[in-house]
């Protein structure tokens, strides 16, 4: 959770703590710390990460559920890591880049809870892995009656069948390869219909022959289509596919509103990669890279747990609180929490929750929450100019030779 994630900074913090409690300080050399860190089992960190997500899920009450059901949001992303031989072998750089000029990149698939914002499952593979392959590794972490929310990359026949077998449901955007036809299907509303999907004639990539043969010949899904009209932009048509067929329990407007929350997963990934700094990893071996990711997710879930406690204690929606602000408060309160006695620590902790949920930002003392900004649109441009250095087009050792010869 610190902005400076170097081993030297970590050892310095430990030494400062030991000085405060009157213990003989260790060496400032980071070697012992790095060796101890490398001995941590990857399975232990994986277990801790999942446990934090599950513990937070158990605190969710009915008022935070969607139509009485838990919704999980899935998406894929990438992370970069140091250019070492081991990392390049396990997670090769993009094939479009020259050797020695790029960085190893891994593809990750993550499932987040829509109610708490916590991450509940993760898988990792090489860069050119399709999102569906990652998703099929993550289905095992879903609970019965969960609803999986995702974009069009996950809308496949076999995956809808797999989710139904798990007693789960899905809300995906319709894949672009499936043409939209208003005439086909049974009309059940102004902008929705029941459609029969047929089993593909050819076995899709990623499925074995046995898995393909086990698929049913048809499934019935509901297709919902609506239009997004924003002034100054071209009107866009959106088609949703869902296995939620009960119109009485799940109305069309509720399903459309639910898909509007799919963007939350992009914000969760931004918190992980930008706010906490997981975009560019530091470790130099694949095993340590995976451990580093699990520790990032562990820290992220602990922050989400703190936001949940603060929000539910002081009647503020937990997802409207600032994760970055929560990190700042926690980092600043940690020394006081460590130094206090057990009775005093409880008082400090309650104060921490209060400042997370309440902070005067103007004369009317509004709460420091993330404002609801519907239909917000910002250009994806950079104002601050980068340094005028050329891109690296040759390996470093070749560039050194050029400098020496010059």
mmCIF file of C-alpha atoms in Angstrom:
data_model
loop_
_atom_site.group_PDB
_atom_site.id
_atom_site.type_symbol
_atom_site.label_atom_id
_atom_site.label_comp_id
_atom_site.label_asym_id
_atom_site.label_seq_id
_atom_site.Cartn_x
_atom_site.Cartn_y
_atom_site.Cartn_z
ATOM 1 C CA UNK A 1 0.000 0.000 0.000
ATOM 2 C CA UNK A 2 3.050 2.270 0.086
ATOM 3 C CA UNK A 3 3.942 4.305 -2.979
ATOM 4 C CA UNK A 4 7.597 3.265 -2.550
ATOM 5 C CA UNK A 5 7.547 -0.529 -2.788
ATOM 6 C CA UNK A 6 11.311 -1.102 -2.693
ATOM 7 C CA UNK A 7 12.769 -3.712 -0.347
ATOM 8 C CA UNK A 8 15.009 -1.026 1.178
ATOM 9 C CA UNK A 9 11.966 1.053 2.164
ATOM 10 C CA UNK A 10 10.332 -2.011 3.734
ATOM 11 C CA UNK A 11 13.410 -2.870 5.804
ATOM 12 C CA UNK A 12 13.669 0.776 6.871
ATOM 13 C CA UNK A 13 10.082 0.674 8.169
ATOM 14 C CA UNK A 14 10.818 -2.516 10.121
ATOM 15 C CA UNK A 15 13.928 -0.969 11.667
ATOM 16 C CA UNK A 16 11.976 2.155 12.658
ATOM 17 C CA UNK A 17 9.329 -0.006 14.339
ATOM 18 C CA UNK A 18 11.931 -2.088 16.223
ATOM 19 C CA UNK A 19 13.615 1.081 17.489
ATOM 20 C CA UNK A 20 10.288 2.242 18.903
ATOM 21 C CA UNK A 21 9.739 -0.998 20.854
ATOM 22 C CA UNK A 22 13.316 -1.112 22.145
ATOM 23 C CA UNK A 23 14.492 -4.153 20.186
ATOM 24 C CA UNK A 24 18.023 -4.460 18.804
ATOM 25 C CA UNK A 25 17.904 -3.341 15.196
ATOM 26 C CA UNK A 26 18.933 -5.724 12.406
ATOM 27 C CA UNK A 27 21.199 -4.992 9.466
ATOM 28 C CA UNK A 28 20.006 -2.525 6.837
ATOM 29 C CA UNK A 29 20.938 -5.054 4.158
ATOM 30 C CA UNK A 30 17.806 -6.259 2.335
ATOM 31 C CA UNK A 31 19.147 -9.744 1.585
ATOM 32 C CA UNK A 32 17.582 -11.481 4.614
ATOM 33 C CA UNK A 33 14.213 -9.849 3.977
ATOM 34 C CA UNK A 34 14.251 -10.867 0.304
ATOM 35 C CA UNK A 35 15.178 -14.463 1.195
ATOM 36 C CA UNK A 36 12.364 -14.661 3.755
ATOM 37 C CA UNK A 37 9.910 -13.209 1.263
ATOM 38 C CA UNK A 38 10.883 -15.761 -1.376
ATOM 39 C CA UNK A 39 10.231 -18.607 1.090
ATOM 40 C CA UNK A 40 6.576 -17.605 1.500
ATOM 41 C CA UNK A 41 4.496 -20.329 -0.232
ATOM 42 C CA UNK A 42 2.485 -19.117 -3.186
ATOM 43 C CA UNK A 43 -0.449 -21.262 -2.022
ATOM 44 C CA UNK A 44 -0.479 -19.440 1.329
ATOM 45 C CA UNK A 45 -0.821 -16.010 -0.285
ATOM 46 C CA UNK A 46 -3.438 -17.386 -2.665
ATOM 47 C CA UNK A 47 -5.414 -18.783 0.285
ATOM 48 C CA UNK A 48 -5.194 -15.512 2.246
ATOM 49 C CA UNK A 49 -6.381 -13.499 -0.755
ATOM 50 C CA UNK A 50 -9.406 -15.729 -1.325
ATOM 51 C CA UNK A 51 -10.215 -15.831 2.374
ATOM 52 C CA UNK A 52 -10.377 -12.037 2.602
ATOM 53 C CA UNK A 53 -12.772 -11.926 -0.339
ATOM 54 C CA UNK A 54 -14.973 -14.675 1.134
ATOM 55 C CA UNK A 55 -15.033 -13.063 4.573
ATOM 56 C CA UNK A 56 -16.225 -9.803 3.071
ATOM 57 C CA UNK A 57 -18.878 -11.609 0.995
ATOM 58 C CA UNK A 58 -20.292 -13.163 4.163
ATOM 59 C CA UNK A 59 -20.980 -9.668 5.554
ATOM 60 C CA UNK A 60 -23.220 -8.673 2.638
ATOM 61 C CA UNK A 61 -26.839 -8.275 3.684
ATOM 62 C CA UNK A 62 -29.954 -8.431 1.514
ATOM 63 C CA UNK A 63 -30.129 -4.675 1.005
ATOM 64 C CA UNK A 64 -26.844 -4.774 -0.939
ATOM 65 C CA UNK A 65 -27.899 -7.632 -3.245
ATOM 66 C CA UNK A 66 -29.448 -7.287 -6.702
ATOM 67 C CA UNK A 67 -32.946 -8.778 -6.691
ATOM 68 C CA UNK A 68 -31.853 -10.893 -3.730
ATOM 69 C CA UNK A 69 -28.862 -12.376 -5.579
ATOM 70 C CA UNK A 70 -25.125 -11.860 -5.521
ATOM 71 C CA UNK A 71 -23.584 -10.451 -8.702
ATOM 72 C CA UNK A 72 -19.979 -11.097 -9.740
ATOM 73 C CA UNK A 73 -18.261 -9.065 -12.472
ATOM 74 C CA UNK A 74 -15.561 -10.614 -14.652
ATOM 75 C CA UNK A 75 -12.932 -9.056 -16.890
ATOM 76 C CA UNK A 76 -9.391 -9.512 -18.165
ATOM 77 C CA UNK A 77 -6.360 -7.242 -18.103
ATOM 78 C CA UNK A 78 -2.575 -7.284 -18.424
ATOM 79 C CA UNK A 79 0.409 -6.630 -16.164
ATOM 80 C CA UNK A 80 3.999 -5.836 -17.073
ATOM 81 C CA UNK A 81 7.112 -7.107 -15.295
ATOM 82 C CA UNK A 82 10.925 -6.733 -15.359
ATOM 83 C CA UNK A 83 12.731 -7.937 -18.473
ATOM 84 C CA UNK A 84 14.511 -11.025 -17.097
ATOM 85 C CA UNK A 85 15.220 -14.340 -18.801
ATOM 86 C CA UNK A 86 12.903 -16.233 -16.430
ATOM 87 C CA UNK A 87 10.011 -13.809 -16.901
ATOM 88 C CA UNK A 88 10.433 -13.756 -20.680
ATOM 89 C CA UNK A 89 10.340 -17.559 -20.790
ATOM 90 C CA UNK A 90 7.154 -17.814 -18.708
ATOM 91 C CA UNK A 91 5.337 -14.687 -19.960
ATOM 92 C CA UNK A 92 6.855 -13.651 -23.315
ATOM 93 C CA UNK A 93 6.702 -10.075 -24.540
ATOM 94 C CA UNK A 94 4.453 -9.188 -27.518
ATOM 95 C CA UNK A 95 5.687 -10.782 -30.737
ATOM 96 C CA UNK A 96 5.568 -7.388 -32.475
ATOM 97 C CA UNK A 97 8.445 -6.118 -30.313
ATOM 98 C CA UNK A 98 12.099 -6.824 -30.966
ATOM 99 C CA UNK A 99 14.018 -8.956 -28.486
ATOM 100 C CA UNK A 100 15.518 -6.830 -25.749
ATOM 101 C CA UNK A 101 13.217 -3.892 -26.512
ATOM 102 C CA UNK A 102 10.078 -4.962 -24.676
ATOM 103 C CA UNK A 103 8.902 -6.273 -21.345
ATOM 104 C CA UNK A 104 7.242 -9.569 -20.417
ATOM 105 C CA UNK A 105 3.470 -9.190 -20.141
ATOM 106 C CA UNK A 106 0.981 -11.550 -18.505
ATOM 107 C CA UNK A 107 -2.780 -11.770 -18.997
ATOM 108 C CA UNK A 108 -4.917 -11.938 -15.865
ATOM 109 C CA UNK A 109 -8.577 -12.766 -15.381
ATOM 110 C CA UNK A 110 -10.295 -11.403 -12.265
ATOM 111 C CA UNK A 111 -13.748 -11.737 -10.719
ATOM 112 C CA UNK A 112 -14.977 -8.924 -8.465
ATOM 113 C CA UNK A 113 -18.018 -8.750 -6.212
ATOM 114 C CA UNK A 114 -20.458 -6.076 -7.356
ATOM 115 C CA UNK A 115 -21.712 -5.542 -3.794
ATOM 116 C CA UNK A 116 -18.364 -5.090 -2.020
ATOM 117 C CA UNK A 117 -15.916 -4.328 -4.836
ATOM 118 C CA UNK A 118 -13.588 -7.041 -3.466
ATOM 119 C CA UNK A 119 -11.754 -9.473 -5.712
ATOM 120 C CA UNK A 120 -12.819 -13.096 -5.202
ATOM 121 C CA UNK A 121 -10.859 -15.019 -7.854
ATOM 122 C CA UNK A 122 -7.811 -14.672 -10.101
ATOM 123 C CA UNK A 123 -6.065 -16.643 -12.829
ATOM 124 C CA UNK A 124 -3.005 -15.806 -14.900
ATOM 125 C CA UNK A 125 -1.615 -16.869 -18.292
ATOM 126 C CA UNK A 126 0.426 -15.639 -21.241
ATOM 127 C CA UNK A 127 -0.488 -12.467 -23.142
ATOM 128 C CA UNK A 128 -2.260 -13.995 -26.168
ATOM 129 C CA UNK A 129 -4.690 -15.990 -24.004
ATOM 130 C CA UNK A 130 -8.331 -15.381 -24.838
ATOM 131 C CA UNK A 131 -10.574 -14.025 -22.086
ATOM 132 C CA UNK A 132 -12.807 -17.107 -22.376
ATOM 133 C CA UNK A 133 -9.938 -19.443 -21.468
ATOM 134 C CA UNK A 134 -9.295 -17.429 -18.321
ATOM 135 C CA UNK A 135 -13.001 -17.308 -17.511
ATOM 136 C CA UNK A 136 -13.331 -21.097 -17.688
ATOM 137 C CA UNK A 137 -10.654 -21.370 -14.999
ATOM 138 C CA UNK A 138 -12.608 -18.957 -12.781
ATOM 139 C CA UNK A 139 -16.084 -20.533 -12.929
ATOM 140 C CA UNK A 140 -15.121 -22.933 -10.117
ATOM 141 C CA UNK A 141 -15.048 -19.987 -7.690
ATOM 142 C CA UNK A 142 -18.677 -19.035 -8.302
ATOM 143 C CA UNK A 143 -21.348 -19.988 -5.787
ATOM 144 C CA UNK A 144 -24.805 -21.329 -6.672
ATOM 145 C CA UNK A 145 -27.305 -18.564 -7.534
ATOM 146 C CA UNK A 146 -24.511 -16.119 -8.415
ATOM 147 C CA UNK A 147 -25.040 -13.920 -11.469
ATOM 148 C CA UNK A 148 -21.990 -13.386 -13.667
ATOM 149 C CA UNK A 149 -21.804 -10.010 -15.396
ATOM 150 C CA UNK A 150 -19.414 -9.461 -18.309
ATOM 151 C CA UNK A 151 -18.837 -7.877 -21.695
ATOM 152 C CA UNK A 152 -19.272 -9.463 -25.109
ATOM 153 C CA UNK A 153 -15.992 -11.437 -24.926
ATOM 154 C CA UNK A 154 -17.623 -13.913 -22.521
ATOM 155 C CA UNK A 155 -20.872 -14.397 -24.441
ATOM 156 C CA UNK A 156 -20.406 -17.914 -25.837
ATOM 157 C CA UNK A 157 -22.801 -20.862 -26.114
ATOM 158 C CA UNK A 158 -20.635 -23.281 -24.127
ATOM 159 C CA UNK A 159 -20.072 -20.770 -21.333
ATOM 160 C CA UNK A 160 -23.771 -20.044 -20.877
ATOM 161 C CA UNK A 161 -24.323 -23.800 -20.582
ATOM 162 C CA UNK A 162 -21.457 -24.123 -18.083
ATOM 163 C CA UNK A 163 -22.919 -21.378 -15.877
ATOM 164 C CA UNK A 164 -26.393 -22.925 -15.957
ATOM 165 C CA UNK A 165 -24.915 -26.257 -14.841
ATOM 166 C CA UNK A 166 -23.390 -24.451 -11.851
ATOM 167 C CA UNK A 167 -26.872 -23.138 -10.983
ATOM 168 C CA UNK A 168 -25.692 -19.640 -11.886
ATOM 169 C CA UNK A 169 -26.983 -17.092 -14.383
ATOM 170 C CA UNK A 170 -25.304 -14.695 -16.779
ATOM 171 C CA UNK A 171 -25.785 -11.195 -18.153
ATOM 172 C CA UNK A 172 -23.453 -10.552 -21.088
ATOM 173 C CA UNK A 173 -23.417 -8.183 -23.977
ATOM 174 C CA UNK A 174 -24.158 -9.981 -27.228
ATOM 175 C CA UNK A 175 -21.067 -10.990 -29.184
ATOM 176 C CA UNK A 176 -20.604 -9.121 -32.447
ATOM 177 C CA UNK A 177 -20.327 -12.382 -34.423
ATOM 178 C CA UNK A 178 -24.014 -13.067 -33.714
ATOM 179 C CA UNK A 179 -26.191 -10.922 -35.947
ATOM 180 C CA UNK A 180 -29.172 -9.239 -34.310
ATOM 181 C CA UNK A 181 -32.557 -9.994 -35.833
ATOM 182 C CA UNK A 182 -35.659 -8.437 -34.302
ATOM 183 C CA UNK A 183 -37.968 -10.763 -36.231
ATOM 184 C CA UNK A 184 -36.666 -14.015 -34.744
ATOM 185 C CA UNK A 185 -37.630 -15.160 -31.269
ATOM 186 C CA UNK A 186 -40.693 -14.868 -29.076
ATOM 187 C CA UNK A 187 -41.491 -11.264 -28.215
ATOM 188 C CA UNK A 188 -42.052 -10.916 -24.455
ATOM 189 C CA UNK A 189 -41.789 -7.128 -24.067
ATOM 190 C CA UNK A 190 -41.267 -3.844 -25.844
ATOM 191 C CA UNK A 191 -37.539 -4.435 -26.337
ATOM 192 C CA UNK A 192 -36.880 -8.041 -25.338
ATOM 193 C CA UNK A 193 -37.585 -11.521 -26.624
ATOM 194 C CA UNK A 194 -36.873 -15.177 -25.907
ATOM 195 C CA UNK A 195 -34.461 -16.702 -28.387
ATOM 196 C CA UNK A 196 -33.416 -20.302 -28.968
ATOM 197 C CA UNK A 197 -29.679 -20.729 -29.464
ATOM 198 C CA UNK A 198 -28.445 -23.823 -31.254
ATOM 199 C CA UNK A 199 -25.296 -25.769 -30.531
ATOM 200 C CA UNK A 200 -22.404 -24.783 -32.859
ATOM 201 C CA UNK A 201 -21.786 -27.151 -35.746
ATOM 202 C CA UNK A 202 -18.014 -27.045 -35.254
ATOM 203 C CA UNK A 203 -16.231 -27.542 -31.960
ATOM 204 C CA UNK A 204 -14.968 -24.116 -30.782
ATOM 205 C CA UNK A 205 -11.341 -23.590 -29.813
ATOM 206 C CA UNK A 206 -10.672 -24.257 -26.153
ATOM 207 C CA UNK A 207 -13.196 -27.115 -25.870
ATOM 208 C CA UNK A 208 -12.302 -30.786 -26.032
ATOM 209 C CA UNK A 209 -14.369 -33.150 -28.177
ATOM 210 C CA UNK A 210 -15.936 -34.725 -25.091
ATOM 211 C CA UNK A 211 -16.908 -31.313 -23.706
ATOM 212 C CA UNK A 212 -18.373 -30.331 -27.064
ATOM 213 C CA UNK A 213 -20.365 -33.562 -27.383
ATOM 214 C CA UNK A 214 -21.807 -33.067 -23.886
ATOM 215 C CA UNK A 215 -23.348 -29.684 -24.800
ATOM 216 C CA UNK A 216 -27.154 -29.635 -25.198
ATOM 217 C CA UNK A 217 -28.530 -29.091 -28.668
ATOM 218 C CA UNK A 218 -30.352 -25.876 -27.729
ATOM 219 C CA UNK A 219 -30.688 -23.365 -24.906
ATOM 220 C CA UNK A 220 -33.217 -20.567 -24.413
ATOM 221 C CA UNK A 221 -31.944 -17.092 -23.562
ATOM 222 C CA UNK A 222 -33.496 -13.655 -23.308
ATOM 223 C CA UNK A 223 -32.231 -10.948 -25.636
ATOM 224 C CA UNK A 224 -32.703 -7.324 -24.584
ATOM 225 C CA UNK A 225 -31.914 -4.484 -26.954
ATOM 226 C CA UNK A 226 -31.877 -0.790 -26.188
ATOM 227 C CA UNK A 227 -30.312 2.417 -27.458
ATOM 228 C CA UNK A 228 -27.790 4.744 -25.868
ATOM 229 C CA UNK A 229 -28.397 8.330 -26.924
ATOM 230 C CA UNK A 230 -25.786 10.918 -25.867
ATOM 231 C CA UNK A 231 -25.802 14.403 -27.345
ATOM 232 C CA UNK A 232 -22.893 14.840 -29.766
ATOM 233 C CA UNK A 233 -22.315 11.091 -30.193
ATOM 234 C CA UNK A 234 -23.678 8.561 -32.637
ATOM 235 C CA UNK A 235 -26.673 6.647 -31.258
ATOM 236 C CA UNK A 236 -25.518 3.174 -30.276
ATOM 237 C CA UNK A 237 -27.578 0.011 -30.073
ATOM 238 C CA UNK A 238 -26.777 -2.466 -27.305
ATOM 239 C CA UNK A 239 -27.975 -6.068 -27.207
ATOM 240 C CA UNK A 240 -27.796 -8.054 -23.982
ATOM 241 C CA UNK A 241 -28.002 -11.825 -23.574
ATOM 242 C CA UNK A 242 -29.139 -13.251 -20.266
ATOM 243 C CA UNK A 243 -30.265 -16.572 -18.841
ATOM 244 C CA UNK A 244 -32.629 -14.730 -16.464
ATOM 245 C CA UNK A 245 -35.983 -15.641 -18.005
ATOM 246 C CA UNK A 246 -38.382 -14.805 -15.163
ATOM 247 C CA UNK A 247 -39.879 -11.472 -16.193
ATOM 248 C CA UNK A 248 -41.730 -11.122 -12.896
ATOM 249 C CA UNK A 249 -38.594 -11.266 -10.749
ATOM 250 C CA UNK A 250 -36.118 -9.681 -13.166
ATOM 251 C CA UNK A 251 -37.646 -6.870 -15.187
ATOM 252 C CA UNK A 252 -36.061 -5.538 -18.347
ATOM 253 C CA UNK A 253 -35.223 -2.198 -16.765
ATOM 254 C CA UNK A 254 -33.493 -3.903 -13.836
ATOM 255 C CA UNK A 255 -31.361 -6.041 -16.145
ATOM 256 C CA UNK A 256 -30.419 -3.013 -18.264
ATOM 257 C CA UNK A 257 -29.550 -1.120 -15.088
ATOM 258 C CA UNK A 258 -27.470 -4.070 -13.881
ATOM 259 C CA UNK A 259 -25.411 -4.100 -17.076
ATOM 260 C CA UNK A 260 -24.732 -0.419 -16.505
ATOM 261 C CA UNK A 261 -22.721 -1.499 -13.455
ATOM 262 C CA UNK A 262 -20.399 -3.621 -15.603
ATOM 263 C CA UNK A 263 -18.146 -0.581 -15.837
ATOM 264 C CA UNK A 264 -17.415 -0.991 -12.117
ATOM 265 C CA UNK A 265 -14.947 -3.756 -12.971
ATOM 266 C CA UNK A 266 -12.925 -1.279 -15.023
ATOM 267 C CA UNK A 267 -12.748 1.019 -12.004
ATOM 268 C CA UNK A 268 -11.720 -1.898 -9.755
ATOM 269 C CA UNK A 269 -8.902 -2.815 -12.153
ATOM 270 C CA UNK A 270 -7.844 0.833 -12.282
ATOM 271 C CA UNK A 271 -7.635 0.886 -8.493
ATOM 272 C CA UNK A 272 -5.409 -2.190 -8.585
ATOM 273 C CA UNK A 273 -3.171 -1.122 -11.449
ATOM 274 C CA UNK A 274 -3.024 2.663 -11.023
ATOM 275 C CA UNK A 275 -3.928 3.510 -7.430
ATOM 276 C CA UNK A 276 -2.007 0.616 -5.863
ATOM 277 C CA UNK A 277 0.577 0.315 -8.660
ATOM 278 C CA UNK A 278 0.071 -3.264 -9.902
ATOM 279 C CA UNK A 279 0.396 -2.191 -13.538
ATOM 280 C CA UNK A 280 4.198 -2.577 -13.488
ATOM 281 C CA UNK A 281 5.416 -5.363 -11.204
ATOM 282 C CA UNK A 282 8.879 -5.490 -9.602
ATOM 283 C CA UNK A 283 9.844 -9.133 -9.054
ATOM 284 C CA UNK A 284 12.304 -10.903 -11.353
ATOM 285 C CA UNK A 285 11.023 -14.499 -11.383
ATOM 286 C CA UNK A 286 7.608 -15.871 -12.407
ATOM 287 C CA UNK A 287 6.917 -17.411 -8.986
ATOM 288 C CA UNK A 288 7.622 -14.117 -7.231
ATOM 289 C CA UNK A 289 5.530 -12.264 -9.827
ATOM 290 C CA UNK A 290 2.518 -14.423 -8.947
ATOM 291 C CA UNK A 291 3.130 -13.870 -5.230
ATOM 292 C CA UNK A 292 3.368 -10.131 -5.827
ATOM 293 C CA UNK A 293 -0.020 -10.124 -7.591
ATOM 294 C CA UNK A 294 -1.654 -12.072 -4.761
ATOM 295 C CA UNK A 295 -0.260 -9.599 -2.214
ATOM 296 C CA UNK A 296 -1.646 -6.696 -4.250
ATOM 297 C CA UNK A 297 -5.067 -8.356 -4.286
ATOM 298 C CA UNK A 298 -4.780 -9.098 -0.567
ATOM 299 C CA UNK A 299 -4.034 -5.433 0.204
ATOM 300 C CA UNK A 300 -6.853 -4.346 -2.118
ATOM 301 C CA UNK A 301 -9.362 -6.629 -0.375
ATOM 302 C CA UNK A 302 -8.275 -5.407 3.049
ATOM 303 C CA UNK A 303 -8.884 -1.826 1.929
ATOM 304 C CA UNK A 304 -12.301 -2.843 0.602
ATOM 305 C CA UNK A 305 -13.029 -4.484 3.947
ATOM 306 C CA UNK A 306 -12.102 -1.261 5.736
ATOM 307 C CA UNK A 307 -14.341 0.736 3.403
ATOM 308 C CA UNK A 308 -17.180 -1.721 4.043
ATOM 309 C CA UNK A 309 -16.817 -1.364 7.812
ATOM 310 C CA UNK A 310 -16.662 2.429 7.584
ATOM 311 C CA UNK A 311 -19.625 2.680 5.221
ATOM 312 C CA UNK A 312 -21.920 0.312 7.109
ATOM 313 C CA UNK A 313 -20.978 1.852 10.468
ATOM 314 C CA UNK A 314 -21.683 5.439 9.388
ATOM 315 C CA UNK A 315 -24.530 4.844 6.913
ATOM 316 C CA UNK A 316 -22.520 5.675 3.795
ATOM 317 C CA UNK A 317 -22.565 3.460 0.669
ATOM 318 C CA UNK A 318 -19.189 1.629 0.889
ATOM 319 C CA UNK A 319 -18.653 1.693 -2.877
ATOM 320 C CA UNK A 320 -18.985 5.488 -2.902
ATOM 321 C CA UNK A 321 -16.003 5.928 -0.587
ATOM 322 C CA UNK A 322 -12.548 6.720 -1.924
ATOM 323 C CA UNK A 323 -10.166 3.750 -2.037
ATOM 324 C CA UNK A 324 -7.193 6.055 -2.429
ATOM 325 C CA UNK A 325 -8.329 8.131 0.532
ATOM 326 C CA UNK A 326 -8.797 4.957 2.584
ATOM 327 C CA UNK A 327 -5.231 3.923 1.787
ATOM 328 C CA UNK A 328 -3.912 7.335 2.870
ATOM 329 C CA UNK A 329 -5.800 7.214 6.169
ATOM 330 C CA UNK A 330 -4.743 3.650 6.928
ATOM 331 C CA UNK A 331 -1.058 4.304 6.209
ATOM 332 C CA UNK A 332 -1.123 7.322 8.482
ATOM 333 C CA UNK A 333 -2.980 5.523 11.292
ATOM 334 C CA UNK A 334 -0.806 2.373 11.288
ATOM 335 C CA UNK A 335 1.982 3.815 13.532
ATOM 336 C CA UNK A 336 -0.602 4.933 16.093
ATOM 337 C CA UNK A 337 -2.381 1.578 16.000
ATOM 338 C CA UNK A 338 0.890 -0.274 16.554
ATOM 339 C CA UNK A 339 1.956 1.925 19.446
ATOM 340 C CA UNK A 340 -1.386 1.937 21.300
ATOM 341 C CA UNK A 341 -2.571 -0.469 23.982
ATOM 342 C CA UNK A 342 -5.467 -2.819 23.193
ATOM 343 C CA UNK A 343 -8.161 -0.596 24.741
ATOM 344 C CA UNK A 344 -6.808 2.550 23.125
ATOM 345 C CA UNK A 345 -6.410 0.739 19.798
ATOM 346 C CA UNK A 346 -10.171 0.154 19.555
ATOM 347 C CA UNK A 347 -10.800 3.872 19.978
ATOM 348 C CA UNK A 348 -8.213 4.724 17.306
ATOM 349 C CA UNK A 349 -9.750 2.150 14.954
ATOM 350 C CA UNK A 350 -13.231 3.653 15.383
ATOM 351 C CA UNK A 351 -11.762 7.069 14.652
ATOM 352 C CA UNK A 352 -10.143 5.648 11.519
ATOM 353 C CA UNK A 353 -13.516 4.380 10.286
ATOM 354 C CA UNK A 354 -15.066 7.766 11.011
ATOM 355 C CA UNK A 355 -12.515 9.757 9.010
ATOM 356 C CA UNK A 356 -12.787 7.305 6.128
ATOM 357 C CA UNK A 357 -16.561 7.788 5.957
ATOM 358 C CA UNK A 358 -16.720 11.466 6.952
ATOM 359 C CA UNK A 359 -14.534 14.354 5.925
ATOM 360 C CA UNK A 360 -15.619 17.973 5.499
ATOM 361 C CA UNK A 361 -14.776 19.100 1.966
ATOM 362 C CA UNK A 362 -16.557 22.463 1.944
ATOM 363 C CA UNK A 363 -18.543 24.833 4.148
ATOM 364 C CA UNK A 364 -21.589 22.577 3.983
ATOM 365 C CA UNK A 365 -19.523 19.638 5.313
ATOM 366 C CA UNK A 366 -20.426 17.179 2.599
ATOM 367 C CA UNK A 367 -19.057 13.677 2.875
ATOM 368 C CA UNK A 368 -15.952 12.760 0.955
ATOM 369 C CA UNK A 369 -17.546 10.276 -1.408
ATOM 370 C CA UNK A 370 -17.111 9.475 -5.057
ATOM 371 C CA UNK A 371 -19.867 11.439 -6.757
ATOM 372 C CA UNK A 372 -22.354 9.664 -9.019
ATOM 373 C CA UNK A 373 -21.600 10.998 -12.488
ATOM 374 C CA UNK A 374 -23.867 9.343 -15.091
ATOM 375 C CA UNK A 375 -22.954 9.616 -18.785
ATOM 376 C CA UNK A 376 -19.633 11.230 -17.931
ATOM 377 C CA UNK A 377 -17.337 11.432 -20.944
ATOM 378 C CA UNK A 378 -13.685 12.444 -20.929
ATOM 379 C CA UNK A 379 -11.212 12.458 -23.855
ATOM 380 C CA UNK A 380 -8.448 9.850 -23.635
ATOM 381 C CA UNK A 381 -5.549 12.248 -24.145
ATOM 382 C CA UNK A 382 -2.401 13.236 -22.240
ATOM 383 C CA UNK A 383 -1.803 16.850 -21.336
ATOM 384 C CA UNK A 384 1.657 16.477 -19.757
ATOM 385 C CA UNK A 385 4.257 16.045 -22.472
ATOM 386 C CA UNK A 386 6.709 13.146 -22.111
ATOM 387 C CA UNK A 387 10.464 13.585 -22.373
ATOM 388 C CA UNK A 388 11.668 13.890 -25.939
ATOM 389 C CA UNK A 389 13.685 10.658 -25.909
ATOM 390 C CA UNK A 390 13.374 8.234 -28.823
ATOM 391 C CA UNK A 391 11.846 4.795 -28.343
ATOM 392 C CA UNK A 392 14.161 1.860 -27.735
ATOM 393 C CA UNK A 393 14.427 -0.031 -31.043
ATOM 394 C CA UNK A 394 17.573 -2.075 -30.372
ATOM 395 C CA UNK A 395 18.719 -4.187 -27.397
ATOM 396 C CA UNK A 396 20.583 -2.296 -24.691
ATOM 397 C CA UNK A 397 23.968 -3.931 -25.362
ATOM 398 C CA UNK A 398 23.839 -2.832 -29.010
ATOM 399 C CA UNK A 399 23.041 0.732 -28.005
ATOM 400 C CA UNK A 400 25.981 0.726 -25.564
ATOM 401 C CA UNK A 401 28.321 -0.307 -28.377
ATOM 402 C CA UNK A 402 27.042 2.575 -30.509
ATOM 403 C CA UNK A 403 27.735 5.033 -27.672
ATOM 404 C CA UNK A 404 31.227 3.634 -27.109
ATOM 405 C CA UNK A 405 32.097 3.728 -30.810
ATOM 406 C CA UNK A 406 30.824 7.305 -31.076
#
